[in-house]
mmCIF file of C-alpha atoms in Angstrom:
data_model
loop_
_atom_site.group_PDB
_atom_site.id
_atom_site.type_symbol
_atom_site.label_atom_id
_atom_site.label_comp_id
_atom_site.label_asym_id
_atom_site.label_seq_id
_atom_site.Cartn_x
_atom_site.Cartn_y
_atom_site.Cartn_z
ATOM 1 C CA GLU A 1 21.404 -8.841 29.042
ATOM 2 C CA HIS A 2 17.942 -9.448 27.535
ATOM 3 C CA PHE A 3 15.668 -8.390 24.701
ATOM 4 C CA GLU A 4 12.226 -9.122 23.219
ATOM 5 C CA VAL A 5 11.106 -9.506 19.650
ATOM 6 C CA GLU A 6 7.709 -10.130 18.033
ATOM 7 C CA MET A 7 7.715 -12.198 14.867
ATOM 8 C CA PRO A 8 6.150 -15.103 13.000
ATOM 9 C CA LEU A 9 8.218 -18.242 13.318
ATOM 10 C CA ALA A 10 8.566 -18.601 9.545
ATOM 11 C CA GLN A 11 8.153 -16.348 6.542
ATOM 12 C CA ARG A 12 5.649 -17.651 4.011
ATOM 13 C CA ASP A 13 2.504 -16.464 2.339
ATOM 14 C CA GLU A 14 0.312 -18.183 4.901
ATOM 15 C CA ASP A 15 -1.079 -17.074 8.231
ATOM 16 C CA LEU A 16 1.413 -18.173 10.841
ATOM 17 C CA PRO A 17 1.272 -17.647 14.573
ATOM 18 C CA ILE A 18 3.080 -14.577 15.813
ATOM 19 C CA TYR A 19 5.222 -15.047 18.879
ATOM 20 C CA LYS A 20 6.762 -12.704 21.379
ATOM 21 C CA LEU A 21 10.201 -14.115 22.110
ATOM 22 C CA HIS A 22 12.037 -13.087 25.256
ATOM 23 C CA PHE A 23 15.770 -13.795 25.340
ATOM 24 C CA SER A 24 17.796 -13.494 28.559
ATOM 25 C CA ARG A 25 21.459 -14.168 29.185
ATOM 26 C CA LEU A 26 22.269 -16.551 32.030
ATOM 27 C CA SER A 27 25.408 -15.764 34.001
ATOM 28 C CA ASN A 28 27.184 -17.482 36.851
ATOM 29 C CA ARG A 29 28.227 -15.765 40.071
ATOM 30 C CA ASN A 30 31.417 -14.535 38.413
ATOM 31 C CA GLY A 31 29.439 -12.792 35.649
ATOM 32 C CA GLU A 32 30.450 -15.283 32.994
ATOM 33 C CA THR A 33 27.846 -16.201 30.402
ATOM 34 C CA ILE A 34 26.837 -19.812 30.826
ATOM 35 C CA GLY A 35 23.781 -19.899 28.578
ATOM 36 C CA ALA A 36 20.570 -18.210 27.675
ATOM 37 C CA SER A 37 16.893 -18.627 28.354
ATOM 38 C CA HIS A 38 14.301 -18.253 25.641
ATOM 39 C CA ILE A 39 10.597 -17.887 26.348
ATOM 40 C CA ALA A 40 8.050 -17.759 23.530
ATOM 41 C CA ARG A 41 4.440 -16.677 23.899
ATOM 42 C CA ASP A 42 1.821 -16.827 21.118
ATOM 43 C CA ILE A 43 0.406 -13.297 20.712
ATOM 44 C CA SER A 44 -1.449 -13.909 17.413
ATOM 45 C CA ALA A 45 -4.870 -13.172 18.903
ATOM 46 C CA GLN A 46 -3.738 -9.808 20.317
ATOM 47 C CA VAL A 47 -2.092 -8.811 17.024
ATOM 48 C CA ASN A 48 -5.180 -9.846 15.025
ATOM 49 C CA VAL A 49 -7.454 -7.824 17.299
ATOM 50 C CA GLN A 50 -5.195 -4.785 16.886
ATOM 51 C CA ASP A 51 -5.179 -5.235 13.093
ATOM 52 C CA GLN A 52 -8.980 -5.459 13.074
ATOM 53 C CA LEU A 53 -9.329 -2.357 15.235
ATOM 54 C CA ASN A 54 -6.912 -0.492 12.974
ATOM 55 C CA TYR A 55 -8.923 -1.552 9.898
ATOM 56 C CA LEU A 56 -12.245 -0.556 11.499
ATOM 57 C CA SER A 57 -10.880 2.847 12.498
ATOM 58 C CA LYS A 58 -10.227 3.653 8.814
ATOM 59 C CA HIS A 59 -13.055 1.913 6.968
ATOM 60 C CA ASP A 60 -16.815 2.188 6.702
ATOM 61 C CA PRO A 61 -18.320 -0.907 8.359
ATOM 62 C CA LEU A 62 -21.095 -1.260 5.773
ATOM 63 C CA THR A 63 -19.193 -0.877 2.510
ATOM 64 C CA GLY A 64 -15.565 -1.545 3.426
ATOM 65 C CA THR A 65 -14.527 1.688 1.714
ATOM 66 C CA LEU A 66 -12.506 4.325 3.522
ATOM 67 C CA ASN A 67 -14.448 6.303 6.104
ATOM 68 C CA ARG A 68 -14.667 10.092 6.180
ATOM 69 C CA LYS A 69 -11.736 10.553 8.574
ATOM 70 C CA ALA A 70 -9.339 8.298 6.636
ATOM 71 C CA PHE A 71 -10.396 9.914 3.371
ATOM 72 C CA TYR A 72 -9.742 13.370 4.812
ATOM 73 C CA HIS A 73 -6.186 12.316 5.700
ATOM 74 C CA ARG A 74 -5.606 10.990 2.167
ATOM 75 C CA LEU A 75 -6.997 14.198 0.711
ATOM 76 C CA MET A 76 -4.771 16.394 2.897
ATOM 77 C CA ARG A 77 -1.729 14.318 1.921
ATOM 78 C CA ALA A 78 -2.608 14.732 -1.772
ATOM 79 C CA ILE A 79 -3.034 18.503 -1.376
ATOM 80 C CA GLN A 80 0.348 18.779 0.346
ATOM 81 C CA HIS A 81 1.915 16.602 -2.337
ATOM 82 C CA SER A 82 0.509 18.704 -5.175
ATOM 83 C CA SER A 83 1.692 21.947 -3.563
ATOM 84 C CA ARG A 84 5.273 20.593 -3.461
ATOM 85 C CA ARG A 85 5.228 19.175 -6.980
ATOM 86 C CA GLU A 86 3.492 20.124 -10.152
ATOM 87 C CA THR A 87 0.862 17.410 -10.054
ATOM 88 C CA SER A 88 -2.889 17.537 -10.116
ATOM 89 C CA HIS A 89 -5.473 15.423 -8.402
ATOM 90 C CA ALA A 90 -9.226 15.242 -8.877
ATOM 91 C CA LEU A 91 -11.901 15.000 -6.217
ATOM 92 C CA LEU A 92 -15.260 13.492 -7.184
ATOM 93 C CA TYR A 93 -18.242 13.939 -4.874
ATOM 94 C CA LEU A 94 -21.038 11.436 -5.537
ATOM 95 C CA ASP A 95 -24.623 11.474 -4.319
ATOM 96 C CA LEU A 96 -27.052 8.660 -5.130
ATOM 97 C CA ASP A 97 -30.195 10.252 -6.532
ATOM 98 C CA HIS A 98 -33.499 9.478 -4.787
ATOM 99 C CA PHE A 99 -31.808 6.986 -2.472
ATOM 100 C CA LYS A 100 -33.820 8.040 0.577
ATOM 101 C CA THR A 101 -37.091 7.420 -1.254
ATOM 102 C CA LEU A 102 -35.891 4.003 -2.414
ATOM 103 C CA ASN A 103 -34.712 3.203 1.112
ATOM 104 C CA GLN A 104 -38.146 4.076 2.528
ATOM 105 C CA GLN A 105 -40.017 2.095 -0.128
ATOM 106 C CA VAL A 106 -38.074 -1.182 0.007
ATOM 107 C CA GLY A 107 -36.473 -0.998 3.450
ATOM 108 C CA HIS A 108 -33.109 -0.361 5.021
ATOM 109 C CA ASN A 109 -31.796 -3.862 4.349
ATOM 110 C CA ALA A 110 -32.273 -3.266 0.635
ATOM 111 C CA GLY A 111 -30.684 0.172 0.961
ATOM 112 C CA ASP A 112 -27.659 -1.300 2.742
ATOM 113 C CA ALA A 113 -27.301 -4.015 0.102
ATOM 114 C CA LEU A 114 -27.511 -1.375 -2.624
ATOM 115 C CA LEU A 115 -24.821 0.745 -0.942
ATOM 116 C CA ARG A 116 -22.532 -2.283 -0.775
ATOM 117 C CA LYS A 117 -23.123 -3.022 -4.459
ATOM 118 C CA VAL A 118 -22.552 0.605 -5.471
ATOM 119 C CA SER A 119 -19.277 0.683 -3.527
ATOM 120 C CA THR A 120 -18.169 -2.434 -5.433
ATOM 121 C CA ILE A 121 -19.088 -0.815 -8.750
ATOM 122 C CA LEU A 122 -17.204 2.349 -7.810
ATOM 123 C CA GLY A 123 -14.189 0.368 -6.645
ATOM 124 C CA ASN A 124 -14.032 -1.311 -10.044
ATOM 125 C CA LYS A 125 -14.004 2.070 -11.807
ATOM 126 C CA VAL A 126 -11.021 3.563 -9.982
ATOM 127 C CA ARG A 127 -7.344 2.664 -9.906
ATOM 128 C CA ASP A 128 -5.729 0.915 -6.945
ATOM 129 C CA ARG A 129 -3.865 4.082 -5.967
ATOM 130 C CA ASP A 130 -7.076 6.151 -5.806
ATOM 131 C CA ALA A 131 -9.122 6.596 -2.638
ATOM 132 C CA LEU A 132 -12.804 5.682 -2.440
ATOM 133 C CA ALA A 133 -14.810 6.577 0.652
ATOM 134 C CA ARG A 134 -18.353 6.549 1.886
ATOM 135 C CA ILE A 135 -18.600 9.922 3.559
ATOM 136 C CA GLY A 136 -22.297 10.018 4.381
ATOM 137 C CA GLY A 137 -25.471 7.957 4.186
ATOM 138 C CA ASN A 138 -25.608 7.764 0.394
ATOM 139 C CA GLU A 139 -22.647 9.974 -0.412
ATOM 140 C CA PHE A 140 -19.285 8.828 -1.687
ATOM 141 C CA ALA A 141 -16.051 10.607 -2.539
ATOM 142 C CA ILE A 142 -13.248 9.548 -4.835
ATOM 143 C CA LEU A 143 -9.763 11.026 -4.875
ATOM 144 C CA LEU A 144 -8.111 10.422 -8.246
ATOM 145 C CA GLU A 145 -4.426 10.943 -7.562
ATOM 146 C CA ASN A 146 -2.168 12.252 -10.329
ATOM 147 C CA CYS A 147 -5.148 12.643 -12.597
ATOM 148 C CA HIS A 148 -5.682 15.342 -15.209
ATOM 149 C CA ILE A 149 -9.085 17.039 -15.283
ATOM 150 C CA ASP A 150 -9.988 15.504 -18.674
ATOM 151 C CA GLU A 151 -9.367 12.001 -17.346
ATOM 152 C CA ALA A 152 -11.388 12.790 -14.210
ATOM 153 C CA HIS A 153 -14.331 13.823 -16.418
ATOM 154 C CA LYS A 154 -14.088 10.489 -18.265
ATOM 155 C CA VAL A 155 -14.065 8.543 -15.005
ATOM 156 C CA ALA A 156 -17.097 10.496 -13.743
ATOM 157 C CA GLU A 157 -18.993 9.860 -16.985
ATOM 158 C CA GLN A 158 -18.163 6.137 -16.870
ATOM 159 C CA ILE A 159 -19.406 5.938 -13.287
ATOM 160 C CA CYS A 160 -22.647 7.740 -14.156
ATOM 161 C CA ASP A 161 -23.239 5.465 -17.147
ATOM 162 C CA THR A 162 -22.492 2.291 -15.199
ATOM 163 C CA ILE A 163 -24.756 3.226 -12.267
ATOM 164 C CA ASP A 164 -27.497 4.347 -14.677
ATOM 165 C CA ARG A 165 -27.427 0.947 -16.447
ATOM 166 C CA TYR A 166 -27.258 -1.089 -13.238
ATOM 167 C CA GLU A 167 -30.423 -2.901 -12.160
ATOM 168 C CA PHE A 168 -30.531 -3.769 -8.479
ATOM 169 C CA GLU A 169 -32.520 -6.939 -7.803
ATOM 170 C CA TRP A 170 -34.250 -7.103 -4.427
ATOM 171 C CA GLN A 171 -37.001 -9.553 -3.515
ATOM 172 C CA GLU A 172 -38.127 -10.022 -7.105
ATOM 173 C CA GLN A 173 -38.055 -6.271 -7.731
ATOM 174 C CA SER A 174 -35.736 -4.588 -10.188
ATOM 175 C CA LEU A 175 -34.675 -1.183 -8.919
ATOM 176 C CA ARG A 176 -32.704 1.464 -10.755
ATOM 177 C CA ILE A 177 -30.797 4.433 -9.434
ATOM 178 C CA THR A 178 -28.741 7.264 -10.812
ATOM 179 C CA VAL A 179 -25.868 9.223 -9.354
ATOM 180 C CA SER A 180 -24.903 12.891 -9.433
ATOM 181 C CA ILE A 181 -21.212 13.715 -9.464
ATOM 182 C CA GLY A 182 -19.485 17.001 -8.855
#
């Protein structure tokens, strides 16, 4: 007799409005179908809000990396996966050395900007299928899926070298940091 569907009106690679379409059959007194009514309502704003809320529930608002909860779920999935198959994964725990001192000396805005830059650097060092998360103030974690221990060591060394060479510019100051990885 009736149904509803939510869909964009066309399929392209552009942002199109999403509509909720309600279809109802129209019948005469004898029960014969004489037509249909179609009502469309633009629900793009509601869908976009839901998408944003979903994103925010899984990502760190400062860095855009996964948050602790989302990372935990990825880690548990990887552990279950490796117990069913003979695969190995690597978990890297990263702590920015002397970050609290730097944060106190140059201010929290500089510290936040540095965390954003470090997350970008880390994101460039891992594969798309890996998981990068900010799990604490200046602590990050990386899950290297289907990664042998030797490769994980190489990735950790590359990250340490890259962070060690990086000079963070803030208000005409050049600041350097290092990272410890376990």
